[in-house]
Structures are given as C-alpha cells and as structure tokens.
Amino acid sequence: MIGLDKKTECANVFIVLADLYKQPTRDIWDEIQQQDLLKKLEEAVNELFNIDIFIVEVLPENYEEFRELYMGSIGSTQKKAALPIECLYKQWTLDDTCTLPFARDKGYILGDSALHINYLLDKLKIEIPVELQGMPDHLAILLELLAYFIENAPEHTAAEFLDDHFDWLDEFESQLADVTAHPFYQRLTKALVEIVNAQRNSCLKSFKS
C-alpha cells in the first residue's frame, strides 16, 4: 500500500510517463540526457511499486532519432503509427439511441471516452496543450489526470478512473509491435501496464482499509 507521504512521488511518476508519450521536445531530451530523467524514473518505479523497468538502455541515440521514432511509432497517422488515443480502441459510443453508422465501431476519435475526459477537464478547469485538444483522451492527458486524482482525490476516485480509462493498453501495446521494431515505446508501454495495475491495487487497498 502506498502511504499518504508517497502520493506526490506516485503522481510525479505518472507525470514523467505522460511527458514520454508526448512529441519529444528539446527540453525533455536535455532533461533525459543531463538530469538522468529515465534513470530516476526507473528508480522511482522500483521504490514505489517494486517493479523493474529497463528503458534507459533502449533510448534512441539522439534527439532527431527520438523524434523520428515518436512519429513512426505513436505520433503520425500518415506513418500508420499506433496512436495512444483511448477511443480508437473502444466502441465509439455505448449510447443505444445513436444512429450514426459507425456508432458501434472502433477506430474513431471523439467517442464516449473523449467526451468524458472533456467533461472532467472542464469541471476541474484544466487546460490541455493545443496539439492535443482534438484528442482529449490521448494517453498523455489520461496520465496527467491520473496524477491529479492520485494527489487530490480519494483513492476510490483514482481506482475508478483507472478502470474506466486504462483498460485498452494491452491492445495498444499489441499494435505497437506491428508498427515498429524499435523497443523503446513497446518496453515503455509494457512497463506502464504493470505500473497502472500496481497503482490500481494500491488505491483499492487504501480504500478498503
């Protein structure tokens, strides 16, 4: 069980993970290179969740390669990447009254999950980056919201959010294997699945105790 004094540390882990699913910037690359960001992430995950992750060793060699890998793996529809957007992996809507021809299909943006995240963002008065505003259920936004709930909401709220919005990661991880041979995002996502499960179990234990 993660104690109250560890909530900020847990939230910070998910903030760093969120940054790793955004388009790489020079600032994040400099932090990785000059401040050992990924090594610190590995150590924090081990300390907080007792999970060993190994992503430093598969980091691209330079900033340009990192940006190119992002676009080909998770950042561009033109390159047929595995986009980390929740509604793409779920039935577009569960509303039985919706008569749109694609209502029961997967692969469309701005479905039920996106509407729910937009509602939460509006209620919490949280703004998201311009480049992600058309995809509010992007994994980076979900992780930042999770960090917010861990630090500011009861444990059952974080657990419910995890249940509602992180049940598609296995399918996302599987698609990643089809679009890129480079192990960085595959290994990052495999680690994320383990971390999310550990966080959910911790929230439930705290809520029941």
CSV table of C-alpha atoms in Angstrom, one decimal:
chain,number,residue,atom,x,y,z
A,1,MET,CA,0.0,0.0,0.0
A,2,ILE,CA,1.3,3.4,-0.9
A,3,GLY,CA,1.1,5.8,2.1
A,4,LEU,CA,-0.1,9.4,2.0
A,5,ASP,CA,3.5,10.6,2.1
A,6,LYS,CA,4.1,8.8,-1.2
A,7,LYS,CA,1.2,10.3,-3.2
A,8,THR,CA,3.3,13.1,-4.6
A,9,GLU,CA,6.0,10.7,-5.6
A,10,CYS,CA,3.5,8.4,-7.4
A,11,ALA,CA,1.9,11.4,-9.1
A,12,ASN,CA,5.3,12.5,-10.4
A,13,VAL,CA,5.9,9.1,-11.9
A,14,PHE,CA,2.8,9.4,-14.0
A,15,ILE,CA,3.7,13.0,-15.0
A,16,VAL,CA,7.0,11.8,-16.3
A,17,LEU,CA,5.3,8.9,-18.1
A,18,ALA,CA,2.8,11.4,-19.6
A,19,ASP,CA,5.7,13.5,-21.0
A,20,LEU,CA,7.2,10.4,-22.6
A,21,TYR,CA,4.1,9.9,-24.7
A,22,LYS,CA,4.1,13.5,-26.0
A,23,GLN,CA,6.0,14.6,-29.0
A,24,PRO,CA,9.6,14.9,-27.8
A,25,THR,CA,10.9,18.4,-27.3
A,26,ARG,CA,14.5,19.6,-26.9
A,27,ASP,CA,13.7,20.3,-23.2
A,28,ILE,CA,12.7,16.8,-22.4
A,29,TRP,CA,15.7,15.4,-24.3
A,30,ASP,CA,18.0,17.7,-22.4
A,31,GLU,CA,16.4,16.5,-19.1
A,32,ILE,CA,16.9,12.9,-20.1
A,33,GLN,CA,20.5,13.5,-21.1
A,34,GLN,CA,21.6,16.0,-18.5
A,35,GLN,CA,19.5,15.1,-15.4
A,36,ASP,CA,19.1,11.3,-15.9
A,37,LEU,CA,15.4,11.6,-16.1
A,38,LEU,CA,14.8,8.0,-17.2
A,39,LYS,CA,17.2,6.5,-14.7
A,40,LYS,CA,15.4,8.4,-11.9
A,41,LEU,CA,12.1,7.1,-13.3
A,42,GLU,CA,13.4,3.5,-13.2
A,43,GLU,CA,14.5,4.0,-9.6
A,44,ALA,CA,11.2,5.6,-8.5
A,45,VAL,CA,9.1,2.8,-10.1
A,46,ASN,CA,11.2,0.2,-8.3
A,47,GLU,CA,10.9,2.0,-5.0
A,48,LEU,CA,7.2,2.8,-5.2
A,49,PHE,CA,5.8,-0.2,-7.0
A,50,ASN,CA,8.6,-2.9,-6.7
A,51,ILE,CA,8.7,-3.1,-10.5
A,52,ASP,CA,11.9,-3.3,-12.5
A,53,ILE,CA,11.7,-1.4,-15.8
A,54,PHE,CA,14.6,-1.0,-18.3
A,55,ILE,CA,14.0,1.8,-20.7
A,56,VAL,CA,17.3,3.7,-20.4
A,57,GLU,CA,19.1,1.0,-22.4
A,58,VAL,CA,16.6,1.3,-25.4
A,59,LEU,CA,16.5,5.1,-25.6
A,60,PRO,CA,17.2,6.3,-29.1
A,61,GLU,CA,20.8,7.6,-29.6
A,62,ASN,CA,20.0,11.3,-30.3
A,63,TYR,CA,17.2,13.8,-30.3
A,64,GLU,CA,16.5,13.6,-34.0
A,65,GLU,CA,16.2,9.8,-33.9
A,66,PHE,CA,13.9,10.1,-30.8
A,67,ARG,CA,11.5,12.5,-32.7
A,68,GLU,CA,11.5,10.2,-35.8
A,69,LEU,CA,10.8,7.2,-33.6
A,70,TYR,CA,7.9,9.0,-32.0
A,71,MET,CA,6.3,9.9,-35.3
A,72,GLY,CA,6.6,6.4,-36.7
A,73,SER,CA,5.5,4.6,-33.5
A,74,ILE,CA,2.8,6.7,-31.8
A,75,GLY,CA,2.7,10.2,-33.4
A,76,SER,CA,1.5,10.2,-37.0
A,77,THR,CA,-1.5,8.8,-38.9
A,78,GLN,CA,0.5,9.3,-42.1
A,79,LYS,CA,3.0,6.8,-41.0
A,80,LYS,CA,0.3,4.4,-39.7
A,81,ALA,CA,1.5,4.7,-36.1
A,82,ALA,CA,-0.3,3.1,-33.2
A,83,LEU,CA,-1.9,6.3,-31.8
A,84,PRO,CA,-2.3,6.3,-28.0
A,85,ILE,CA,-5.8,7.6,-28.0
A,86,GLU,CA,-8.3,5.7,-25.9
A,87,CYS,CA,-11.4,5.9,-28.1
A,88,LEU,CA,-9.7,4.4,-31.1
A,89,TYR,CA,-9.6,1.1,-29.2
A,90,LYS,CA,-13.2,1.1,-28.0
A,91,GLN,CA,-16.7,1.1,-29.4
A,92,TRP,CA,-17.3,4.7,-30.4
A,93,THR,CA,-20.4,5.1,-28.2
A,94,LEU,CA,-22.4,2.9,-25.9
A,95,ASP,CA,-25.4,5.1,-26.5
A,96,ASP,CA,-28.1,2.8,-27.9
A,97,THR,CA,-30.0,5.7,-29.3
A,98,CYS,CA,-27.1,6.9,-31.5
A,99,THR,CA,-27.9,6.1,-35.2
A,100,LEU,CA,-24.6,7.1,-36.7
A,101,PRO,CA,-23.3,4.2,-39.0
A,102,PHE,CA,-20.0,3.9,-37.1
A,103,ALA,CA,-21.5,4.2,-33.6
A,104,ARG,CA,-20.7,0.5,-32.7
A,105,ASP,CA,-17.3,0.5,-34.5
A,106,LYS,CA,-13.8,1.1,-33.2
A,107,GLY,CA,-11.2,3.4,-34.7
A,108,TYR,CA,-12.9,6.8,-34.4
A,109,ILE,CA,-11.9,9.8,-32.3
A,110,LEU,CA,-14.1,11.9,-30.0
A,111,GLY,CA,-16.1,8.9,-28.8
A,112,ASP,CA,-17.6,8.4,-25.3
A,113,SER,CA,-14.2,8.3,-23.6
A,114,ALA,CA,-13.2,11.6,-25.1
A,115,LEU,CA,-16.4,13.3,-24.1
A,116,HIS,CA,-16.0,12.1,-20.5
A,117,ILE,CA,-12.4,13.4,-20.4
A,118,ASN,CA,-13.6,16.8,-21.8
A,119,TYR,CA,-16.2,16.9,-19.1
A,120,LEU,CA,-13.6,16.2,-16.4
A,121,LEU,CA,-11.1,18.7,-17.8
A,122,ASP,CA,-13.9,21.4,-17.9
A,123,LYS,CA,-15.0,20.6,-14.4
A,124,LEU,CA,-11.5,20.7,-13.0
A,125,LYS,CA,-10.6,23.8,-15.1
A,126,ILE,CA,-7.6,22.0,-16.6
A,127,GLU,CA,-6.3,23.2,-19.9
A,128,ILE,CA,-4.5,20.8,-22.3
A,129,PRO,CA,-1.9,21.6,-24.9
A,130,VAL,CA,-3.2,22.9,-28.2
A,131,GLU,CA,-1.8,20.0,-30.1
A,132,LEU,CA,-3.9,17.6,-28.1
A,133,GLN,CA,-7.2,19.4,-27.9
A,134,GLY,CA,-8.7,17.4,-30.6
A,135,MET,CA,-7.9,14.2,-28.7
A,136,PRO,CA,-8.6,14.7,-25.0
A,137,ASP,CA,-8.4,11.0,-24.3
A,138,HIS,CA,-4.8,10.9,-25.5
A,139,LEU,CA,-2.7,8.8,-23.1
A,140,ALA,CA,-0.6,11.7,-22.1
A,141,ILE,CA,-3.7,13.6,-20.9
A,142,LEU,CA,-5.0,10.5,-19.1
A,143,LEU,CA,-1.8,10.0,-17.2
A,144,GLU,CA,-1.7,13.7,-16.2
A,145,LEU,CA,-5.3,13.4,-14.9
A,146,LEU,CA,-4.5,10.2,-13.1
A,147,ALA,CA,-1.6,12.1,-11.4
A,148,TYR,CA,-4.1,14.8,-10.4
A,149,PHE,CA,-6.5,12.3,-8.9
A,150,ILE,CA,-3.8,10.4,-7.0
A,151,GLU,CA,-2.7,13.6,-5.3
A,152,ASN,CA,-6.0,15.4,-4.8
A,153,ALA,CA,-8.9,12.9,-4.8
A,154,PRO,CA,-10.0,9.9,-2.7
A,155,GLU,CA,-8.4,6.5,-3.6
A,156,HIS,CA,-11.7,5.1,-5.0
A,157,THR,CA,-11.8,8.0,-7.5
A,158,ALA,CA,-8.4,7.2,-8.9
A,159,ALA,CA,-9.3,3.5,-8.9
A,160,GLU,CA,-12.5,4.2,-10.9
A,161,PHE,CA,-10.6,6.4,-13.3
A,162,LEU,CA,-8.1,3.6,-13.9
A,163,ASP,CA,-10.9,1.1,-14.5
A,164,ASP,CA,-12.7,3.4,-16.9
A,165,HIS,CA,-9.8,4.8,-19.0
A,166,PHE,CA,-6.8,2.4,-18.9
A,167,ASP,CA,-8.4,-0.9,-20.0
A,168,TRP,CA,-7.2,-0.6,-23.6
A,169,LEU,CA,-3.4,-0.5,-23.0
A,170,ASP,CA,-2.9,-4.2,-23.8
A,171,GLU,CA,-4.4,-3.7,-27.3
A,172,PHE,CA,-2.3,-0.6,-27.8
A,173,GLU,CA,0.8,-2.5,-26.8
A,174,SER,CA,0.0,-5.2,-29.3
A,175,GLN,CA,-0.5,-2.7,-32.1
A,176,LEU,CA,2.9,-1.1,-31.3
A,177,ALA,CA,4.6,-4.4,-32.0
A,178,ASP,CA,3.0,-4.2,-35.5
A,179,VAL,CA,4.2,-0.7,-36.4
A,180,THR,CA,7.7,-0.5,-35.0
A,181,ALA,CA,10.6,-2.9,-34.4
A,182,HIS,CA,12.3,-0.4,-32.1
A,183,PRO,CA,11.7,-1.5,-28.4
A,184,PHE,CA,11.5,1.9,-26.7
A,185,TYR,CA,7.8,2.5,-26.8
A,186,GLN,CA,7.0,-1.2,-26.6
A,187,ARG,CA,9.0,-1.5,-23.4
A,188,LEU,CA,7.7,1.8,-22.0
A,189,THR,CA,4.1,0.6,-22.6
A,190,LYS,CA,4.7,-2.8,-21.1
A,191,ALA,CA,6.1,-1.1,-18.0
A,192,LEU,CA,3.1,1.3,-17.9
A,193,VAL,CA,0.7,-1.6,-17.9
A,194,GLU,CA,2.4,-3.1,-14.8
A,195,ILE,CA,2.6,0.3,-13.1
A,196,VAL,CA,-1.1,1.0,-13.8
A,197,ASN,CA,-2.1,-2.3,-12.3
A,198,ALA,CA,0.0,-1.8,-9.2
A,199,GLN,CA,-1.4,1.7,-8.7
A,200,ARG,CA,-5.0,0.4,-9.1
A,201,ASN,CA,-4.3,-2.4,-6.5
A,202,SER,CA,-2.8,0.2,-4.1
A,203,CYS,CA,-5.8,2.5,-4.5
A,204,LEU,CA,-8.2,-0.3,-3.8
A,205,LYS,CA,-6.2,-1.5,-0.7
A,206,SER,CA,-6.2,2.0,0.7
A,207,PHE,CA,-9.9,2.5,0.0
A,208,LYS,CA,-10.8,-0.8,1.8
A,209,SER,CA,-8.5,-0.3,4.8
